[in-house]
């Protein structure tokens, strides 16, 4: 059992990470007031307030800190680059430094979006990033700042789907809710990515900490697909009407932040370090469906009610 401090615990990754780890570990989560009914310890605070980081570290005395706090919405980052800088660069750098001083193992979460998508094939950790928008630029700068402060830190570039606290955060929930309400929607055919069930992401992050890994790793699914194909997979698994999803090009959307067309990352380095294959997409999708059948989305949402 490890004492784990999770920041960004109300977010899509944070809440599922806390849920996934709380039975085997001692979890303390930092929250800004949403988690009024959580079954793990909560420390309330805004991580941008001066002194709060030291105060939560003093209070939780963690062995591991997993930083899931971020400004993670692309359009919000374009609107508020100053907050993106503080949350996605300055804060992780402070965390990395504080963890080094205190002997705490640190995981910082980054993104597949650091690449420009021009490569034909899967990006490895050796490939040179070229971020396209404010979000991606801030995340790449955050990675560099973390490694510069603390070479023992893990930086995990992720992409995940799952059930969220508000029920609307993930792409899978977008497709699921529109499909169940018989609302037509589009899915981009020209953005490819490697989605992983967020619970798999959580379990892998724990394994990486248990194996004392450090440095940069791609922690995404092993199968690449377009966002449109992902919607089709969700529709098929839930026996919903695939024809409600129209294939569309991202170039014809009204989104402002630029998006790369290829977000597919190689996980070879990670599976080699762990000595095991990463979970298949179909296994994660089946678990996502089973979670739905067993009331997992409602359980997650009850933590905020
Ligand atoms: N979602 C994806 O598929 C995806 C893909 C690639 C990478 N990532 C990365 O994965 C990580 C987690 O993403 P996510 O989707 O789980 O994000 P999310 O759902 O947007 O959650 C962000 C979390 O950060 C917290 N936060 C924001 N500002 C804060 C502040 N000033 N003080 C304290 N907490 C604050 C939020 O709290 P509030 O709820 O109070 O706002 C929330 O808990 C991020 O680093 C993101 O860049 C995500």
Short mmCIF file of C-alpha atoms and ligand atoms in Angstrom, two decimals:
data_model
loop_
_atom_site.label_atom_id
_atom_site.label_comp_id
_atom_site.label_asym_id
_atom_site.label_seq_id
_atom_site.Cartn_x
_atom_site.Cartn_y
_atom_site.Cartn_z
CA UNK A 1 0.00 0.00 0.00
CA UNK A 2 1.32 3.44 -0.96
CA UNK A 3 0.22 6.88 0.22
CA UNK A 4 -0.84 8.55 -3.05
CA UNK A 5 -1.65 12.22 -3.55
CA UNK A 6 -3.81 12.83 -6.63
CA UNK A 7 -4.27 16.34 -8.01
CA UNK A 8 -7.05 17.09 -10.49
CA UNK A 9 -9.16 14.44 -8.77
CA UNK A 10 -12.47 15.77 -10.13
CA UNK A 11 -11.20 15.37 -13.71
CA UNK A 12 -11.72 12.41 -16.01
CA UNK A 13 -8.38 10.78 -15.20
CA UNK A 14 -8.20 11.89 -11.56
CA UNK A 15 -11.56 10.51 -10.47
CA UNK A 16 -11.02 7.17 -12.19
CA UNK A 17 -7.48 6.93 -10.85
CA UNK A 18 -8.76 7.53 -7.32
CA UNK A 19 -11.56 5.00 -7.82
CA UNK A 20 -9.18 2.42 -9.27
CA UNK A 21 -6.54 2.74 -6.54
CA UNK A 22 -8.49 3.40 -3.35
CA UNK A 23 -9.00 -0.24 -2.36
CA UNK A 24 -5.28 -1.05 -2.35
CA UNK A 25 -3.75 2.33 -1.48
CA UNK A 26 -4.14 5.28 0.88
CA UNK A 27 -5.56 8.05 -1.34
CA UNK A 28 -5.64 11.77 -0.67
CA UNK A 29 -7.08 13.96 -3.43
CA UNK A 30 -6.86 17.69 -4.04
CA UNK A 31 -10.15 19.23 -5.13
CA UNK A 32 -11.74 22.65 -5.59
CA UNK A 33 -15.06 21.77 -3.96
CA UNK A 34 -16.75 19.34 -6.37
CA UNK A 35 -16.03 16.10 -4.48
CA UNK A 36 -18.45 16.55 -1.61
CA UNK A 37 -19.11 12.83 -1.13
CA UNK A 38 -15.94 11.00 -2.08
CA UNK A 39 -14.85 7.74 -0.40
CA UNK A 40 -11.24 8.93 -0.06
CA UNK A 41 -9.52 11.82 1.75
CA UNK A 42 -10.02 15.27 0.24
CA UNK A 43 -7.91 18.39 0.66
CA UNK A 44 -9.67 21.46 -0.69
CA UNK A 45 -7.66 24.08 -2.49
CA UNK A 46 -6.81 25.90 -5.67
CA UNK A 47 -3.38 24.73 -6.76
CA UNK A 48 -2.61 28.16 -8.23
CA UNK A 49 -2.84 29.77 -4.80
CA UNK A 50 0.58 30.52 -3.31
CA UNK A 51 1.69 28.01 -0.67
CA UNK A 52 -1.02 25.45 -1.41
CA UNK A 53 1.33 22.87 -2.93
CA UNK A 54 3.57 22.73 0.14
CA UNK A 55 0.55 22.68 2.38
CA UNK A 56 -1.06 19.65 0.65
CA UNK A 57 2.28 17.83 0.56
CA UNK A 58 2.79 18.56 4.28
CA UNK A 59 -0.68 17.34 5.07
CA UNK A 60 -0.82 14.19 2.89
CA UNK A 61 2.85 13.14 3.31
CA UNK A 62 2.57 11.12 0.08
CA UNK A 63 5.00 8.55 -1.24
CA UNK A 64 3.66 9.19 -4.75
CA UNK A 65 2.18 12.32 -6.34
CA UNK A 66 0.23 11.84 -9.57
CA UNK A 67 -0.55 15.18 -11.18
CA UNK A 68 -3.78 15.03 -13.18
CA UNK A 69 -4.56 18.76 -12.75
CA UNK A 70 -4.37 20.75 -15.96
CA UNK A 71 -6.12 23.15 -18.24
CA UNK A 72 -6.89 20.29 -20.60
CA UNK A 73 -9.45 21.77 -22.97
CA UNK A 74 -7.91 23.01 -26.21
CA UNK A 75 -10.30 25.89 -26.77
CA UNK A 76 -9.98 27.07 -23.13
CA UNK A 77 -6.19 27.18 -23.56
CA UNK A 78 -6.52 29.35 -26.68
CA UNK A 79 -8.80 31.69 -24.68
CA UNK A 80 -6.64 31.73 -21.53
CA UNK A 81 -2.97 31.15 -22.39
CA UNK A 82 -1.85 32.66 -19.08
CA UNK A 83 -3.79 30.08 -17.05
CA UNK A 84 -2.57 27.34 -19.41
CA UNK A 85 1.00 28.42 -18.67
CA UNK A 86 0.51 28.50 -14.91
CA UNK A 87 -1.32 25.15 -14.71
CA UNK A 88 0.41 23.20 -17.45
CA UNK A 89 3.98 24.48 -17.07
CA UNK A 90 4.70 26.39 -13.84
CA UNK A 91 2.71 24.15 -11.47
CA UNK A 92 4.15 20.81 -12.72
CA UNK A 93 7.65 22.31 -12.51
CA UNK A 94 7.02 23.31 -8.86
CA UNK A 95 5.63 19.84 -8.16
CA UNK A 96 8.65 18.14 -9.73
CA UNK A 97 11.00 20.25 -7.63
CA UNK A 98 9.06 19.76 -4.40
CA UNK A 99 8.86 15.99 -4.97
CA UNK A 100 12.60 15.78 -5.56
CA UNK A 101 13.29 17.66 -2.32
CA UNK A 102 10.90 15.47 -0.35
CA UNK A 103 11.81 12.11 -1.92
CA UNK A 104 8.30 11.69 -3.37
CA UNK A 105 7.89 9.74 -6.64
CA UNK A 106 6.25 12.04 -9.16
CA UNK A 107 4.11 11.29 -12.21
CA UNK A 108 3.15 14.13 -14.50
CA UNK A 109 0.49 13.59 -17.14
CA UNK A 110 1.09 14.93 -20.62
CA UNK A 111 -0.58 14.39 -23.96
CA UNK A 112 -0.37 12.74 -27.38
CA UNK A 113 -1.05 16.21 -28.84
CA UNK A 114 2.59 17.36 -28.59
CA UNK A 115 3.17 16.17 -32.18
CA UNK A 116 2.12 17.94 -35.38
CA UNK A 117 0.68 14.75 -36.87
CA UNK A 118 2.73 14.88 -40.07
CA UNK A 119 4.45 11.53 -39.44
CA UNK A 120 3.21 8.53 -41.38
CA UNK A 121 3.02 5.96 -38.57
CA UNK A 122 3.29 5.77 -34.79
CA UNK A 123 5.32 8.39 -32.92
CA UNK A 124 7.98 7.13 -30.53
CA UNK A 125 9.42 8.91 -27.49
CA UNK A 126 12.45 9.73 -29.69
CA UNK A 127 10.44 11.70 -32.25
CA UNK A 128 10.70 15.47 -32.10
CA UNK A 129 7.44 17.12 -30.99
CA UNK A 130 6.01 20.12 -32.80
CA UNK A 131 2.90 21.24 -30.90
CA UNK A 132 0.24 23.07 -32.91
CA UNK A 133 -1.75 25.13 -30.40
CA UNK A 134 -1.56 26.77 -26.97
CA UNK A 135 -2.65 23.59 -25.15
CA UNK A 136 -0.08 21.36 -26.85
CA UNK A 137 2.67 23.97 -26.56
CA UNK A 138 2.01 24.38 -22.84
CA UNK A 139 1.97 20.60 -22.29
CA UNK A 140 5.27 20.13 -24.09
CA UNK A 141 6.84 22.96 -22.11
CA UNK A 142 5.45 21.32 -18.95
CA UNK A 143 7.15 18.01 -19.84
CA UNK A 144 10.48 19.75 -20.33
CA UNK A 145 10.15 21.75 -17.12
CA UNK A 146 9.35 18.60 -15.11
CA UNK A 147 12.30 16.62 -16.47
CA UNK A 148 14.63 19.61 -15.96
CA UNK A 149 13.61 19.86 -12.29
CA UNK A 150 13.47 16.15 -11.51
CA UNK A 151 15.06 13.50 -13.70
CA UNK A 152 13.43 10.75 -11.62
CA UNK A 153 9.93 11.92 -12.59
CA UNK A 154 7.70 9.94 -14.93
CA UNK A 155 6.12 11.95 -17.76
CA UNK A 156 3.25 9.99 -19.28
CA UNK A 157 1.76 11.03 -22.63
CA UNK A 158 -1.77 9.71 -22.49
CA UNK A 159 -5.06 9.50 -24.33
CA UNK A 160 -8.02 7.91 -22.59
CA UNK A 161 -11.77 7.51 -22.51
CA UNK A 162 -14.11 6.66 -19.66
CA UNK A 163 -16.96 7.79 -17.42
CA UNK A 164 -16.51 11.24 -15.86
CA UNK A 165 -17.79 13.09 -12.81
CA UNK A 166 -19.98 15.44 -14.86
CA UNK A 167 -20.92 12.77 -17.41
CA UNK A 168 -19.80 14.88 -20.37
CA UNK A 169 -15.98 15.02 -20.33
CA UNK A 170 -14.91 12.19 -22.59
CA UNK A 171 -15.35 11.60 -26.31
CA UNK A 172 -16.90 8.22 -25.49
CA UNK A 173 -19.56 9.97 -23.37
CA UNK A 174 -20.21 12.44 -26.22
CA UNK A 175 -20.99 9.58 -28.61
CA UNK A 176 -22.86 7.57 -25.97
CA UNK A 177 -25.17 10.42 -24.90
CA UNK A 178 -25.98 11.55 -28.44
CA UNK A 179 -26.62 7.99 -29.57
CA UNK A 180 -28.88 7.17 -26.62
CA UNK A 181 -30.85 10.38 -27.27
CA UNK A 182 -31.13 9.57 -31.01
CA UNK A 183 -29.28 12.78 -31.81
CA UNK A 184 -27.17 12.84 -34.95
CA UNK A 185 -23.54 13.82 -34.57
CA UNK A 186 -20.38 13.83 -36.59
CA UNK A 187 -17.08 12.08 -36.02
CA UNK A 188 -13.81 13.25 -37.53
CA UNK A 189 -12.40 10.84 -40.09
CA UNK A 190 -9.09 12.68 -40.40
CA UNK A 191 -7.88 12.61 -36.78
CA UNK A 192 -6.36 9.27 -35.79
CA UNK A 193 -5.53 8.41 -32.20
CA UNK A 194 -4.94 5.48 -29.82
CA UNK A 195 -7.62 5.58 -27.12
CA UNK A 196 -7.18 3.62 -23.89
CA UNK A 197 -9.80 2.97 -21.19
CA UNK A 198 -8.96 5.40 -18.38
CA UNK A 199 -9.03 2.59 -15.81
CA UNK A 200 -6.30 0.83 -17.81
CA UNK A 201 -4.34 4.09 -17.81
CA UNK A 202 -4.71 4.27 -14.02
CA UNK A 203 -3.58 0.67 -13.50
CA UNK A 204 -0.56 1.17 -15.77
CA UNK A 205 0.52 4.36 -13.98
CA UNK A 206 0.54 2.43 -10.70
CA UNK A 207 2.63 -0.36 -12.26
CA UNK A 208 5.09 2.23 -13.60
CA UNK A 209 5.51 3.63 -10.09
CA UNK A 210 5.83 0.18 -8.55
CA UNK A 211 8.58 -0.67 -11.06
CA UNK A 212 10.41 2.63 -10.31
CA UNK A 213 10.35 3.79 -13.93
CA UNK A 214 11.46 7.31 -14.77
CA UNK A 215 11.45 9.51 -17.85
CA UNK A 216 9.12 9.91 -20.81
CA UNK A 217 6.62 7.18 -21.77
CA UNK A 218 3.73 6.88 -24.19
CA UNK A 219 0.78 5.49 -22.22
CA UNK A 220 -1.97 5.09 -24.83
CA UNK A 221 -3.93 2.30 -26.48
CA UNK A 222 -2.29 -0.10 -28.91
CA UNK A 223 -4.85 0.28 -31.70
CA UNK A 224 -5.10 3.37 -33.89
CA UNK A 225 -8.43 4.57 -35.24
CA UNK A 226 -10.14 7.75 -36.39
CA UNK A 227 -12.45 9.61 -34.02
CA UNK A 228 -15.28 8.59 -36.37
CA UNK A 229 -14.28 4.90 -36.10
CA UNK A 230 -14.14 5.28 -32.31
CA UNK A 231 -17.76 6.53 -32.34
CA UNK A 232 -18.77 3.58 -34.50
CA UNK A 233 -17.08 1.17 -32.03
CA UNK A 234 -19.02 2.77 -29.13
CA UNK A 235 -22.30 2.56 -31.06
CA UNK A 236 -21.75 -1.11 -31.96
CA UNK A 237 -20.77 -2.15 -28.42
CA UNK A 238 -23.84 -0.48 -26.90
CA UNK A 239 -26.13 -1.73 -29.72
CA UNK A 240 -26.97 1.83 -30.72
CA UNK A 241 -27.66 3.26 -34.17
CA UNK A 242 -24.35 3.70 -35.99
CA UNK A 243 -26.02 5.67 -38.79
CA UNK A 244 -26.56 8.62 -36.40
CA UNK A 245 -22.80 9.29 -36.71
CA UNK A 246 -21.75 11.11 -39.88
CA UNK A 247 -18.16 11.03 -41.06
CA UNK A 248 -16.75 14.57 -41.22
CA UNK A 249 -13.41 16.30 -41.76
CA UNK A 250 -12.01 18.36 -38.89
CA UNK A 251 -11.16 20.97 -41.53
CA UNK A 252 -14.87 21.67 -41.97
CA UNK A 253 -15.49 22.13 -38.22
CA UNK A 254 -15.73 25.45 -36.39
CA UNK A 255 -13.07 24.49 -33.82
CA UNK A 256 -10.45 27.20 -33.35
CA UNK A 257 -7.47 25.32 -31.85
CA UNK A 258 -5.43 23.50 -34.52
CA UNK A 259 -5.45 19.73 -34.22
CA UNK A 260 -2.94 17.21 -35.55
CA UNK A 261 -4.26 14.56 -37.95
CA UNK A 262 -2.13 11.76 -36.53
CA UNK A 263 -1.98 11.33 -32.75
CA UNK A 264 -0.91 7.68 -32.82
CA UNK A 265 1.87 6.86 -30.37
CA UNK A 266 4.02 3.76 -30.12
CA UNK A 267 3.87 2.02 -26.73
CA UNK A 268 6.83 -0.25 -27.42
CA UNK A 269 9.04 1.46 -24.81
CA UNK A 270 6.39 1.05 -22.11
CA UNK A 271 5.46 -2.57 -22.84
CA UNK A 272 9.17 -3.46 -22.90
CA UNK A 273 9.77 -1.72 -19.56
CA UNK A 274 6.75 -3.40 -17.99
CA UNK A 275 7.58 -6.76 -19.58
CA UNK A 276 4.00 -7.27 -20.68
CA UNK A 277 1.68 -6.30 -23.54
CA UNK A 278 -0.67 -3.37 -23.01
CA UNK A 279 -4.43 -4.02 -22.95
CA UNK A 280 -6.30 -4.37 -26.24
CA UNK A 281 -8.82 -1.68 -27.23
CA UNK A 282 -11.60 -4.30 -27.40
CA UNK A 283 -10.91 -5.33 -23.78
CA UNK A 284 -11.14 -1.71 -22.63
CA UNK A 285 -14.32 -1.14 -24.62
CA UNK A 286 -15.89 -4.26 -23.08
CA UNK A 287 -14.96 -3.01 -19.60
CA UNK A 288 -16.44 0.42 -20.43
CA UNK A 289 -19.69 -1.33 -21.39
CA UNK A 290 -19.68 -3.56 -18.29
CA UNK A 291 -19.11 -0.49 -16.13
CA UNK A 292 -22.23 1.03 -17.69
CA UNK A 293 -24.27 -2.11 -16.99
CA UNK A 294 -23.06 -2.20 -13.38
CA UNK A 295 -23.84 1.46 -12.56
CA UNK A 296 -20.25 2.72 -12.51
CA UNK A 297 -21.15 6.12 -14.12
CA UNK A 298 -23.73 6.78 -11.40
CA UNK A 299 -21.28 5.72 -8.68
CA UNK A 300 -18.66 8.15 -9.98
CA UNK A 301 -21.21 10.95 -10.27
CA UNK A 302 -22.47 10.33 -6.71
CA UNK A 303 -19.12 11.61 -5.40
CA UNK A 304 -20.19 15.10 -6.50
CA UNK A 305 -23.74 14.95 -5.13
N1 LIG B 1 -8.95 13.68 -21.71
C1 LIG B 1 -8.05 13.13 -22.53
O1 LIG B 1 -8.35 12.26 -23.37
C2 LIG B 1 -6.62 13.55 -22.46
C3 LIG B 1 -5.84 13.34 -23.59
C4 LIG B 1 -4.51 13.64 -23.54
C5 LIG B 1 -3.95 14.14 -22.37
N2 LIG B 1 -4.73 14.38 -21.30
C6 LIG B 1 -4.08 14.90 -20.08
O2 LIG B 1 -4.50 14.13 -18.97
C7 LIG B 1 -4.55 14.94 -17.80
C8 LIG B 1 -5.92 14.84 -17.17
O3 LIG B 1 -6.88 15.24 -18.13
P1 LIG B 1 -8.44 15.18 -17.83
O4 LIG B 1 -9.12 14.96 -19.13
O5 LIG B 1 -8.69 14.26 -16.70
O6 LIG B 1 -8.68 16.70 -17.40
P2 LIG B 1 -10.00 17.36 -16.83
O7 LIG B 1 -11.12 16.39 -16.82
O8 LIG B 1 -10.18 18.66 -17.55
O9 LIG B 1 -9.60 17.66 -15.31
C9 LIG B 1 -8.69 18.66 -14.98
C10 LIG B 1 -8.56 18.68 -13.48
O10 LIG B 1 -7.67 19.72 -13.10
C11 LIG B 1 -8.27 20.43 -12.01
N3 LIG B 1 -7.82 21.79 -11.93
C12 LIG B 1 -7.83 22.74 -12.90
N4 LIG B 1 -7.38 23.90 -12.40
C13 LIG B 1 -7.08 23.68 -11.10
C14 LIG B 1 -6.60 24.51 -10.05
N5 LIG B 1 -6.30 25.80 -10.26
N6 LIG B 1 -6.43 23.97 -8.82
C15 LIG B 1 -6.74 22.66 -8.61
N7 LIG B 1 -7.20 21.84 -9.55
C16 LIG B 1 -7.38 22.34 -10.79
C17 LIG B 1 -9.75 20.38 -12.36
O11 LIG B 1 -10.50 20.77 -11.23
P3 LIG B 1 -11.98 21.40 -11.41
O12 LIG B 1 -12.88 20.24 -11.70
O13 LIG B 1 -12.22 22.07 -10.11
O14 LIG B 1 -11.89 22.36 -12.58
C18 LIG B 1 -9.88 18.92 -12.75
O15 LIG B 1 -9.94 18.12 -11.61
C19 LIG B 1 -4.19 16.35 -18.26
O16 LIG B 1 -2.82 16.57 -18.01
C20 LIG B 1 -4.44 16.33 -19.75
O17 LIG B 1 -3.62 17.26 -20.42
C21 LIG B 1 -6.05 14.12 -21.32
#
